[in-house]
């Protein structure tokens, strides 16, 4: 979605899938973000091809391997069939299956013209998952998400019709699915549907304002024991699409506030940036593969300030409290990058096209 929203064209990394080599600060003529998308989609489609279903995760098979703190390359000898092979586990989970269909449909759009074979395979799996997965009950919102992304990818009437018939569900769950519909509303092109959605948005805006007013940070912040950084970034990411589709209702301030929170405007025993290496002070002790080294991964984004009961927000410099300093990808690093790009886009559009010169400028 970041690639589509911001037309990201950045190449500073060389990735060789065949030889399993990645070189940072080495351009290779390929768009880095597309190579990242390709890397993830290869794993998901490969698993589906091999298993006939999605996998939930891949994990170390032994405790000794799981707690390994050295060079990650030494976790395996590279020989198939040994006891260091990892385990793949699956599940029956309609919410996850339909969400993955949405993600694959979106990825297929980005990969067009970059890896057409993989793009077609991803879209084909998305179609199939949508067709065979029960989208009732708890999976209803996920089915809506899949229909939206498949409609944006294909323009097919089946998916548009499903979105139109779910208007009542959308306005009843606008806080969960509003951002999804905001992405597809213009492409759907139905005035009645748009007006129905719009009718629910002022109440959603008021809800965000009330929640944000409860903190000095200008964002909804209700942490439990876990670091709340990734949830706040997720809110900012979703809010961006509400703002883009309905700028007369939503202003962009929450997007700025979500990014500011991550960059240091947050509670805790210090005010560091959650993004390692970003800002004058940042989290330089992180819980990642190098956690035993008391060091950090540049660009990694930690989960952030945790709430230690009874009511004390912490952010200690200690990598083994992984509820605070764990490097997170989904909702963390990915949403951080999205928010930075979103803020840059908004700022550029705010800048005036011309600047009047003063007499002193002329001198």
mmCIF file of C-alpha atoms in Angstrom:
data_model
loop_
_atom_site.group_PDB
_atom_site.id
_atom_site.type_symbol
_atom_site.label_atom_id
_atom_site.label_comp_id
_atom_site.label_asym_id
_atom_site.label_seq_id
_atom_site.Cartn_x
_atom_site.Cartn_y
_atom_site.Cartn_z
ATOM 1 C CA UNK A 1 0.000 0.000 0.000
ATOM 2 C CA UNK A 2 2.924 2.349 0.665
ATOM 3 C CA UNK A 3 4.227 1.642 -2.819
ATOM 4 C CA UNK A 4 0.851 2.558 -4.330
ATOM 5 C CA UNK A 5 0.169 5.560 -2.124
ATOM 6 C CA UNK A 6 3.567 7.233 -2.405
ATOM 7 C CA UNK A 7 5.116 5.879 -5.620
ATOM 8 C CA UNK A 8 8.207 4.760 -3.701
ATOM 9 C CA UNK A 9 11.256 4.376 -5.945
ATOM 10 C CA UNK A 10 14.298 3.657 -3.783
ATOM 11 C CA UNK A 11 17.295 1.454 -4.519
ATOM 12 C CA UNK A 12 20.119 1.158 -2.009
ATOM 13 C CA UNK A 13 20.060 -2.605 -1.392
ATOM 14 C CA UNK A 14 21.084 -5.604 -3.470
ATOM 15 C CA UNK A 15 18.943 -8.728 -2.918
ATOM 16 C CA UNK A 16 19.797 -12.019 -4.581
ATOM 17 C CA UNK A 17 17.005 -14.515 -3.895
ATOM 18 C CA UNK A 18 18.783 -17.425 -5.599
ATOM 19 C CA UNK A 19 22.045 -17.124 -3.671
ATOM 20 C CA UNK A 20 20.356 -15.901 -0.464
ATOM 21 C CA UNK A 21 22.533 -12.793 -0.287
ATOM 22 C CA UNK A 22 21.534 -9.277 0.750
ATOM 23 C CA UNK A 23 23.969 -6.372 0.564
ATOM 24 C CA UNK A 24 23.005 -3.043 2.136
ATOM 25 C CA UNK A 25 24.302 0.200 0.577
ATOM 26 C CA UNK A 26 24.656 -1.662 -2.730
ATOM 27 C CA UNK A 27 22.100 -0.611 -5.394
ATOM 28 C CA UNK A 28 21.252 -3.334 -7.891
ATOM 29 C CA UNK A 29 18.919 -1.494 -10.252
ATOM 30 C CA UNK A 30 15.752 -2.839 -8.639
ATOM 31 C CA UNK A 31 13.216 -1.030 -6.485
ATOM 32 C CA UNK A 32 13.908 -2.051 -2.868
ATOM 33 C CA UNK A 33 10.308 -1.958 -1.718
ATOM 34 C CA UNK A 34 9.234 -4.183 -4.602
ATOM 35 C CA UNK A 35 11.989 -6.626 -3.695
ATOM 36 C CA UNK A 36 10.702 -6.650 -0.113
ATOM 37 C CA UNK A 37 7.153 -7.364 -1.339
ATOM 38 C CA UNK A 38 8.485 -10.073 -3.633
ATOM 39 C CA UNK A 39 10.390 -11.706 -0.768
ATOM 40 C CA UNK A 40 7.284 -11.964 1.404
ATOM 41 C CA UNK A 41 4.975 -13.097 -1.393
ATOM 42 C CA UNK A 42 7.411 -15.830 -2.434
ATOM 43 C CA UNK A 43 7.128 -17.287 1.059
ATOM 44 C CA UNK A 44 3.320 -17.123 1.232
ATOM 45 C CA UNK A 45 2.696 -18.442 -2.283
ATOM 46 C CA UNK A 46 5.382 -21.114 -1.918
ATOM 47 C CA UNK A 47 3.775 -22.354 1.276
ATOM 48 C CA UNK A 48 0.331 -22.422 -0.329
ATOM 49 C CA UNK A 49 1.675 -24.259 -3.368
ATOM 50 C CA UNK A 50 3.391 -26.880 -1.221
ATOM 51 C CA UNK A 51 0.652 -27.372 1.386
ATOM 52 C CA UNK A 52 -2.550 -26.484 -0.426
ATOM 53 C CA UNK A 53 -3.269 -24.039 2.386
ATOM 54 C CA UNK A 54 -1.677 -21.151 4.242
ATOM 55 C CA UNK A 55 0.847 -21.642 7.005
ATOM 56 C CA UNK A 56 0.502 -19.765 10.289
ATOM 57 C CA UNK A 57 4.168 -19.717 11.154
ATOM 58 C CA UNK A 58 7.627 -21.227 10.892
ATOM 59 C CA UNK A 59 9.467 -21.871 14.146
ATOM 60 C CA UNK A 60 12.620 -23.430 15.539
ATOM 61 C CA UNK A 61 12.159 -27.089 16.334
ATOM 62 C CA UNK A 62 14.279 -27.162 19.512
ATOM 63 C CA UNK A 63 14.607 -24.934 22.554
ATOM 64 C CA UNK A 64 18.384 -24.725 22.126
ATOM 65 C CA UNK A 65 17.923 -23.341 18.639
ATOM 66 C CA UNK A 66 15.163 -20.966 19.770
ATOM 67 C CA UNK A 67 17.276 -19.301 22.476
ATOM 68 C CA UNK A 68 20.352 -19.124 20.240
ATOM 69 C CA UNK A 69 22.023 -15.717 20.584
ATOM 70 C CA UNK A 70 24.902 -15.883 18.139
ATOM 71 C CA UNK A 71 25.102 -15.404 14.391
ATOM 72 C CA UNK A 72 21.739 -16.494 13.009
ATOM 73 C CA UNK A 73 23.462 -18.156 10.051
ATOM 74 C CA UNK A 74 24.779 -20.814 12.437
ATOM 75 C CA UNK A 75 21.285 -21.926 13.488
ATOM 76 C CA UNK A 76 21.362 -24.509 10.713
ATOM 77 C CA UNK A 77 23.969 -26.523 8.845
ATOM 78 C CA UNK A 78 21.954 -26.021 5.672
ATOM 79 C CA UNK A 79 21.360 -29.742 5.146
ATOM 80 C CA UNK A 80 17.755 -30.875 4.745
ATOM 81 C CA UNK A 81 16.464 -33.582 7.039
ATOM 82 C CA UNK A 82 18.569 -32.753 10.094
ATOM 83 C CA UNK A 83 17.129 -31.978 13.496
ATOM 84 C CA UNK A 84 17.809 -28.267 13.039
ATOM 85 C CA UNK A 85 15.107 -28.085 10.352
ATOM 86 C CA UNK A 86 12.320 -25.704 11.286
ATOM 87 C CA UNK A 87 8.680 -26.634 11.769
ATOM 88 C CA UNK A 88 5.809 -25.192 9.761
ATOM 89 C CA UNK A 89 2.423 -25.083 11.447
ATOM 90 C CA UNK A 90 -1.009 -24.415 10.000
ATOM 91 C CA UNK A 91 -4.497 -23.666 11.256
ATOM 92 C CA UNK A 92 -8.115 -23.303 10.186
ATOM 93 C CA UNK A 93 -8.615 -19.556 10.599
ATOM 94 C CA UNK A 94 -11.046 -17.840 8.182
ATOM 95 C CA UNK A 95 -10.092 -14.349 9.431
ATOM 96 C CA UNK A 96 -6.429 -14.926 8.642
ATOM 97 C CA UNK A 97 -7.165 -16.636 5.338
ATOM 98 C CA UNK A 98 -9.365 -13.801 4.069
ATOM 99 C CA UNK A 99 -6.939 -11.165 5.362
ATOM 100 C CA UNK A 100 -4.181 -12.930 3.467
ATOM 101 C CA UNK A 101 -6.369 -12.892 0.349
ATOM 102 C CA UNK A 102 -6.575 -9.100 0.747
ATOM 103 C CA UNK A 103 -2.821 -8.810 1.206
ATOM 104 C CA UNK A 104 -2.037 -11.016 -1.799
ATOM 105 C CA UNK A 105 -4.430 -9.056 -4.011
ATOM 106 C CA UNK A 106 -2.740 -5.808 -3.001
ATOM 107 C CA UNK A 107 0.712 -7.326 -3.510
ATOM 108 C CA UNK A 108 -0.278 -8.569 -6.966
ATOM 109 C CA UNK A 109 -0.936 -4.977 -8.045
ATOM 110 C CA UNK A 110 2.446 -3.786 -6.821
ATOM 111 C CA UNK A 111 4.282 -6.678 -8.481
ATOM 112 C CA UNK A 112 2.783 -6.092 -11.937
ATOM 113 C CA UNK A 113 5.600 -5.237 -14.312
ATOM 114 C CA UNK A 114 8.197 -6.280 -11.740
ATOM 115 C CA UNK A 115 7.488 -10.008 -11.387
ATOM 116 C CA UNK A 116 4.423 -10.782 -13.486
ATOM 117 C CA UNK A 117 4.473 -14.528 -12.844
ATOM 118 C CA UNK A 118 4.441 -14.023 -9.077
ATOM 119 C CA UNK A 119 1.825 -11.266 -9.417
ATOM 120 C CA UNK A 120 -0.508 -13.622 -11.282
ATOM 121 C CA UNK A 121 0.043 -16.424 -8.771
ATOM 122 C CA UNK A 122 -0.659 -14.149 -5.812
ATOM 123 C CA UNK A 123 -3.876 -12.895 -7.391
ATOM 124 C CA UNK A 124 -4.950 -16.435 -8.260
ATOM 125 C CA UNK A 125 -4.501 -17.582 -4.654
ATOM 126 C CA UNK A 126 -6.405 -14.509 -3.435
ATOM 127 C CA UNK A 127 -9.342 -15.401 -5.708
ATOM 128 C CA UNK A 128 -9.299 -18.992 -4.478
ATOM 129 C CA UNK A 129 -9.124 -18.095 -0.789
ATOM 130 C CA UNK A 130 -12.040 -15.690 -1.210
ATOM 131 C CA UNK A 131 -14.083 -18.396 -2.950
ATOM 132 C CA UNK A 132 -13.448 -21.283 -0.517
ATOM 133 C CA UNK A 133 -13.340 -19.486 2.847
ATOM 134 C CA UNK A 134 -16.381 -18.989 5.064
ATOM 135 C CA UNK A 135 -16.749 -15.241 5.496
ATOM 136 C CA UNK A 136 -19.538 -15.227 8.065
ATOM 137 C CA UNK A 137 -19.416 -14.342 11.766
ATOM 138 C CA UNK A 138 -16.064 -13.056 12.977
ATOM 139 C CA UNK A 139 -14.655 -13.288 9.441
ATOM 140 C CA UNK A 140 -17.145 -10.820 7.939
ATOM 141 C CA UNK A 141 -14.826 -7.805 8.181
ATOM 142 C CA UNK A 142 -11.948 -9.817 6.717
ATOM 143 C CA UNK A 143 -14.158 -10.852 3.785
ATOM 144 C CA UNK A 144 -14.987 -7.196 3.208
ATOM 145 C CA UNK A 145 -11.255 -6.405 3.233
ATOM 146 C CA UNK A 146 -10.554 -9.174 0.705
ATOM 147 C CA UNK A 147 -13.402 -8.008 -1.549
ATOM 148 C CA UNK A 148 -12.101 -4.422 -1.478
ATOM 149 C CA UNK A 149 -8.549 -5.356 -2.460
ATOM 150 C CA UNK A 150 -9.707 -7.865 -5.072
ATOM 151 C CA UNK A 151 -12.023 -5.239 -6.569
ATOM 152 C CA UNK A 152 -9.181 -2.713 -6.711
ATOM 153 C CA UNK A 153 -6.990 -5.371 -8.340
ATOM 154 C CA UNK A 154 -9.507 -6.654 -10.902
ATOM 155 C CA UNK A 155 -12.518 -4.338 -11.136
ATOM 156 C CA UNK A 156 -14.721 -7.437 -11.191
ATOM 157 C CA UNK A 157 -18.436 -6.966 -10.529
ATOM 158 C CA UNK A 158 -18.622 -9.792 -7.956
ATOM 159 C CA UNK A 159 -16.446 -7.912 -5.503
ATOM 160 C CA UNK A 160 -18.106 -4.542 -6.081
ATOM 161 C CA UNK A 161 -21.518 -6.093 -5.527
ATOM 162 C CA UNK A 162 -20.377 -7.623 -2.243
ATOM 163 C CA UNK A 163 -19.108 -4.259 -1.005
ATOM 164 C CA UNK A 164 -22.383 -2.544 -1.928
ATOM 165 C CA UNK A 165 -24.492 -5.155 -0.134
ATOM 166 C CA UNK A 166 -22.431 -4.693 3.041
ATOM 167 C CA UNK A 167 -23.264 -0.993 3.502
ATOM 168 C CA UNK A 168 -25.146 -1.671 6.731
ATOM 169 C CA UNK A 169 -22.286 -3.696 8.156
ATOM 170 C CA UNK A 170 -19.832 -0.950 7.196
ATOM 171 C CA UNK A 171 -21.621 1.841 9.044
ATOM 172 C CA UNK A 172 -22.152 -0.436 12.056
ATOM 173 C CA UNK A 173 -18.429 -1.223 12.185
ATOM 174 C CA UNK A 174 -17.023 1.997 10.771
ATOM 175 C CA UNK A 175 -14.210 2.133 13.354
ATOM 176 C CA UNK A 176 -12.872 -1.220 12.103
ATOM 177 C CA UNK A 177 -13.562 -1.174 8.365
ATOM 178 C CA UNK A 178 -13.943 2.525 7.556
ATOM 179 C CA UNK A 179 -10.362 2.822 6.322
ATOM 180 C CA UNK A 180 -10.836 -0.198 4.035
ATOM 181 C CA UNK A 181 -13.927 1.265 2.410
ATOM 182 C CA UNK A 182 -12.233 4.667 2.185
ATOM 183 C CA UNK A 183 -9.610 3.068 -0.060
ATOM 184 C CA UNK A 184 -12.220 1.632 -2.428
ATOM 185 C CA UNK A 185 -15.021 4.233 -2.221
ATOM 186 C CA UNK A 186 -13.988 6.260 -5.264
ATOM 187 C CA UNK A 187 -13.463 3.154 -7.425
ATOM 188 C CA UNK A 188 -16.873 1.774 -6.385
ATOM 189 C CA UNK A 189 -18.441 4.974 -7.732
ATOM 190 C CA UNK A 190 -21.901 4.625 -6.201
ATOM 191 C CA UNK A 191 -23.296 7.903 -4.865
ATOM 192 C CA UNK A 192 -25.807 6.246 -2.542
ATOM 193 C CA UNK A 193 -23.172 3.990 -1.016
ATOM 194 C CA UNK A 194 -20.793 6.916 -0.529
ATOM 195 C CA UNK A 195 -23.475 8.965 1.193
ATOM 196 C CA UNK A 196 -24.293 6.064 3.513
ATOM 197 C CA UNK A 197 -20.639 5.716 4.486
ATOM 198 C CA UNK A 198 -20.269 9.482 4.954
ATOM 199 C CA UNK A 199 -23.187 9.516 7.379
ATOM 200 C CA UNK A 200 -21.184 7.405 9.848
ATOM 201 C CA UNK A 201 -17.928 9.331 9.614
ATOM 202 C CA UNK A 202 -18.608 12.404 11.810
ATOM 203 C CA UNK A 203 -19.234 10.110 14.793
ATOM 204 C CA UNK A 204 -15.992 8.266 14.047
ATOM 205 C CA UNK A 205 -14.094 11.574 13.873
ATOM 206 C CA UNK A 206 -15.595 12.597 17.227
ATOM 207 C CA UNK A 207 -14.560 9.264 18.733
ATOM 208 C CA UNK A 208 -10.944 9.786 17.619
ATOM 209 C CA UNK A 209 -10.983 13.320 19.036
ATOM 210 C CA UNK A 210 -12.344 12.198 22.401
ATOM 211 C CA UNK A 211 -9.815 9.385 22.711
ATOM 212 C CA UNK A 212 -6.950 11.639 21.643
ATOM 213 C CA UNK A 213 -7.943 14.345 24.131
ATOM 214 C CA UNK A 214 -7.401 11.872 26.968
ATOM 215 C CA UNK A 215 -3.607 12.103 26.589
ATOM 216 C CA UNK A 216 -1.095 14.918 26.071
ATOM 217 C CA UNK A 217 0.120 13.182 22.914
ATOM 218 C CA UNK A 218 -2.879 13.796 20.671
ATOM 219 C CA UNK A 219 -3.469 10.127 19.879
ATOM 220 C CA UNK A 220 -5.620 7.359 21.367
ATOM 221 C CA UNK A 221 -3.348 5.762 24.003
ATOM 222 C CA UNK A 222 -4.745 3.019 26.219
ATOM 223 C CA UNK A 223 -1.805 0.718 26.865
ATOM 224 C CA UNK A 224 -2.055 -2.539 28.747
ATOM 225 C CA UNK A 225 1.197 -4.238 29.746
ATOM 226 C CA UNK A 226 2.636 -4.377 26.217
ATOM 227 C CA UNK A 227 4.350 -1.548 24.395
ATOM 228 C CA UNK A 228 1.706 0.374 22.480
ATOM 229 C CA UNK A 229 3.861 1.849 19.693
ATOM 230 C CA UNK A 230 2.761 -0.540 16.978
ATOM 231 C CA UNK A 231 -0.941 -0.064 17.754
ATOM 232 C CA UNK A 232 -0.581 3.718 17.609
ATOM 233 C CA UNK A 233 1.236 3.510 14.286
ATOM 234 C CA UNK A 234 -1.471 1.197 12.984
ATOM 235 C CA UNK A 235 -4.101 3.790 13.919
ATOM 236 C CA UNK A 236 -2.127 6.464 12.038
ATOM 237 C CA UNK A 237 -1.806 4.218 8.991
ATOM 238 C CA UNK A 238 -5.542 3.483 8.855
ATOM 239 C CA UNK A 239 -6.453 7.114 9.562
ATOM 240 C CA UNK A 240 -4.410 8.218 6.540
ATOM 241 C CA UNK A 241 -6.928 6.582 4.207
ATOM 242 C CA UNK A 242 -9.877 8.213 5.962
ATOM 243 C CA UNK A 243 -8.151 11.577 5.592
ATOM 244 C CA UNK A 244 -7.302 11.001 1.908
ATOM 245 C CA UNK A 245 -10.842 9.940 0.974
ATOM 246 C CA UNK A 246 -12.720 12.451 3.145
ATOM 247 C CA UNK A 247 -10.461 15.470 3.820
ATOM 248 C CA UNK A 248 -13.515 17.634 4.523
ATOM 249 C CA UNK A 249 -14.205 15.479 7.608
ATOM 250 C CA UNK A 250 -10.773 14.316 8.765
ATOM 251 C CA UNK A 251 -7.716 16.512 9.237
ATOM 252 C CA UNK A 252 -4.203 15.018 9.141
ATOM 253 C CA UNK A 253 -3.084 15.912 12.676
ATOM 254 C CA UNK A 254 -3.518 12.419 14.095
ATOM 255 C CA UNK A 255 -1.086 11.127 11.442
ATOM 256 C CA UNK A 256 1.542 13.654 12.589
ATOM 257 C CA UNK A 257 0.865 12.836 16.238
ATOM 258 C CA UNK A 258 1.261 9.094 15.696
ATOM 259 C CA UNK A 259 4.665 9.654 14.095
ATOM 260 C CA UNK A 260 5.707 12.131 16.793
ATOM 261 C CA UNK A 261 4.792 9.571 19.460
ATOM 262 C CA UNK A 262 7.174 7.042 17.929
ATOM 263 C CA UNK A 263 9.918 9.645 17.545
ATOM 264 C CA UNK A 264 9.965 10.510 21.247
ATOM 265 C CA UNK A 265 6.779 12.284 22.300
ATOM 266 C CA UNK A 266 5.655 9.477 24.609
ATOM 267 C CA UNK A 267 5.641 8.485 28.290
ATOM 268 C CA UNK A 268 8.367 6.465 29.942
ATOM 269 C CA UNK A 269 11.643 6.821 31.773
ATOM 270 C CA UNK A 270 13.243 8.298 28.647
ATOM 271 C CA UNK A 271 12.056 10.074 25.516
ATOM 272 C CA UNK A 272 13.952 8.111 22.903
ATOM 273 C CA UNK A 273 12.774 7.401 19.395
ATOM 274 C CA UNK A 274 11.393 3.868 19.015
ATOM 275 C CA UNK A 275 13.178 3.663 15.647
ATOM 276 C CA UNK A 276 16.809 2.711 16.224
ATOM 277 C CA UNK A 277 19.200 5.207 14.693
ATOM 278 C CA UNK A 278 16.449 7.736 13.932
ATOM 279 C CA UNK A 279 16.606 10.995 15.886
ATOM 280 C CA UNK A 280 19.113 12.545 18.271
ATOM 281 C CA UNK A 281 18.268 9.876 20.868
ATOM 282 C CA UNK A 282 16.910 6.476 19.918
ATOM 283 C CA UNK A 283 16.512 2.935 21.248
ATOM 284 C CA UNK A 284 20.000 1.525 20.767
ATOM 285 C CA UNK A 285 19.467 -1.567 22.920
ATOM 286 C CA UNK A 286 16.920 -3.787 21.226
ATOM 287 C CA UNK A 287 15.532 -7.301 21.449
ATOM 288 C CA UNK A 288 16.328 -8.809 18.070
ATOM 289 C CA UNK A 289 18.579 -11.589 16.773
ATOM 290 C CA UNK A 290 21.531 -9.681 18.247
ATOM 291 C CA UNK A 291 19.930 -9.178 21.673
ATOM 292 C CA UNK A 292 22.855 -10.735 23.571
ATOM 293 C CA UNK A 293 25.183 -8.090 22.143
ATOM 294 C CA UNK A 294 23.448 -5.227 23.988
ATOM 295 C CA UNK A 295 23.146 -3.494 20.659
ATOM 296 C CA UNK A 296 20.601 -2.607 18.002
ATOM 297 C CA UNK A 297 19.575 -3.114 14.405
ATOM 298 C CA UNK A 298 19.642 0.233 12.540
ATOM 299 C CA UNK A 299 16.163 1.105 11.367
ATOM 300 C CA UNK A 300 14.521 -1.470 13.629
ATOM 301 C CA UNK A 301 11.379 -0.262 15.411
ATOM 302 C CA UNK A 302 10.710 -1.454 18.952
ATOM 303 C CA UNK A 303 7.271 -2.110 20.419
ATOM 304 C CA UNK A 304 7.718 0.840 22.800
ATOM 305 C CA UNK A 305 6.633 2.065 26.204
ATOM 306 C CA UNK A 306 4.938 -0.571 28.346
ATOM 307 C CA UNK A 307 2.585 0.002 31.249
ATOM 308 C CA UNK A 308 4.006 -1.683 34.367
ATOM 309 C CA UNK A 309 1.240 -2.210 36.904
ATOM 310 C CA UNK A 310 -0.186 -0.596 38.891
ATOM 311 C CA UNK A 311 0.182 2.396 36.544
ATOM 312 C CA UNK A 312 3.774 3.262 35.723
ATOM 313 C CA UNK A 313 4.772 3.637 32.047
ATOM 314 C CA UNK A 314 8.330 2.389 31.545
ATOM 315 C CA UNK A 315 10.886 2.258 28.782
ATOM 316 C CA UNK A 316 14.032 0.759 30.241
ATOM 317 C CA UNK A 317 17.341 0.325 28.443
ATOM 318 C CA UNK A 318 17.270 -3.451 28.761
ATOM 319 C CA UNK A 319 16.850 -5.811 25.795
ATOM 320 C CA UNK A 320 15.324 -8.738 27.663
ATOM 321 C CA UNK A 321 12.123 -6.866 28.544
ATOM 322 C CA UNK A 322 10.888 -7.739 25.109
ATOM 323 C CA UNK A 323 7.426 -6.257 25.761
ATOM 324 C CA UNK A 324 9.170 -2.874 25.324
ATOM 325 C CA UNK A 325 12.268 -3.304 23.191
ATOM 326 C CA UNK A 326 11.287 -6.137 20.864
ATOM 327 C CA UNK A 327 11.813 -5.275 17.202
ATOM 328 C CA UNK A 328 8.446 -5.639 15.463
ATOM 329 C CA UNK A 329 7.651 -5.676 11.752
ATOM 330 C CA UNK A 330 3.867 -5.767 11.289
ATOM 331 C CA UNK A 331 2.502 -2.554 12.789
ATOM 332 C CA UNK A 332 5.993 -1.480 13.801
ATOM 333 C CA UNK A 333 8.633 -1.062 11.113
ATOM 334 C CA UNK A 334 6.110 -1.302 8.250
ATOM 335 C CA UNK A 335 3.708 1.290 9.686
ATOM 336 C CA UNK A 336 6.603 3.535 10.713
ATOM 337 C CA UNK A 337 7.816 3.689 7.126
ATOM 338 C CA UNK A 338 4.262 4.314 5.933
ATOM 339 C CA UNK A 339 3.746 7.179 8.414
ATOM 340 C CA UNK A 340 7.027 8.860 7.437
ATOM 341 C CA UNK A 341 6.054 8.743 3.771
ATOM 342 C CA UNK A 342 2.535 9.977 4.575
ATOM 343 C CA UNK A 343 3.815 12.950 6.561
ATOM 344 C CA UNK A 344 6.289 13.843 3.815
ATOM 345 C CA UNK A 345 3.482 13.761 1.251
ATOM 346 C CA UNK A 346 1.179 15.939 3.358
ATOM 347 C CA UNK A 347 3.924 18.484 4.080
ATOM 348 C CA UNK A 348 4.854 18.760 0.406
ATOM 349 C CA UNK A 349 1.236 19.486 -0.506
ATOM 350 C CA UNK A 350 1.020 22.157 2.197
ATOM 351 C CA UNK A 351 4.012 24.110 0.883
ATOM 352 C CA UNK A 352 3.149 27.210 -1.165
ATOM 353 C CA UNK A 353 4.090 27.140 -4.837
ATOM 354 C CA UNK A 354 5.727 30.570 -4.709
ATOM 355 C CA UNK A 355 7.370 32.705 -2.012
ATOM 356 C CA UNK A 356 7.343 36.506 -1.988
ATOM 357 C CA UNK A 357 10.806 38.021 -1.718
ATOM 358 C CA UNK A 358 11.458 40.733 0.838
ATOM 359 C CA UNK A 359 13.583 43.808 0.279
ATOM 360 C CA UNK A 360 16.340 42.140 2.297
ATOM 361 C CA UNK A 361 16.189 39.105 -0.021
ATOM 362 C CA UNK A 362 16.698 41.391 -2.980
ATOM 363 C CA UNK A 363 19.723 42.976 -1.287
#
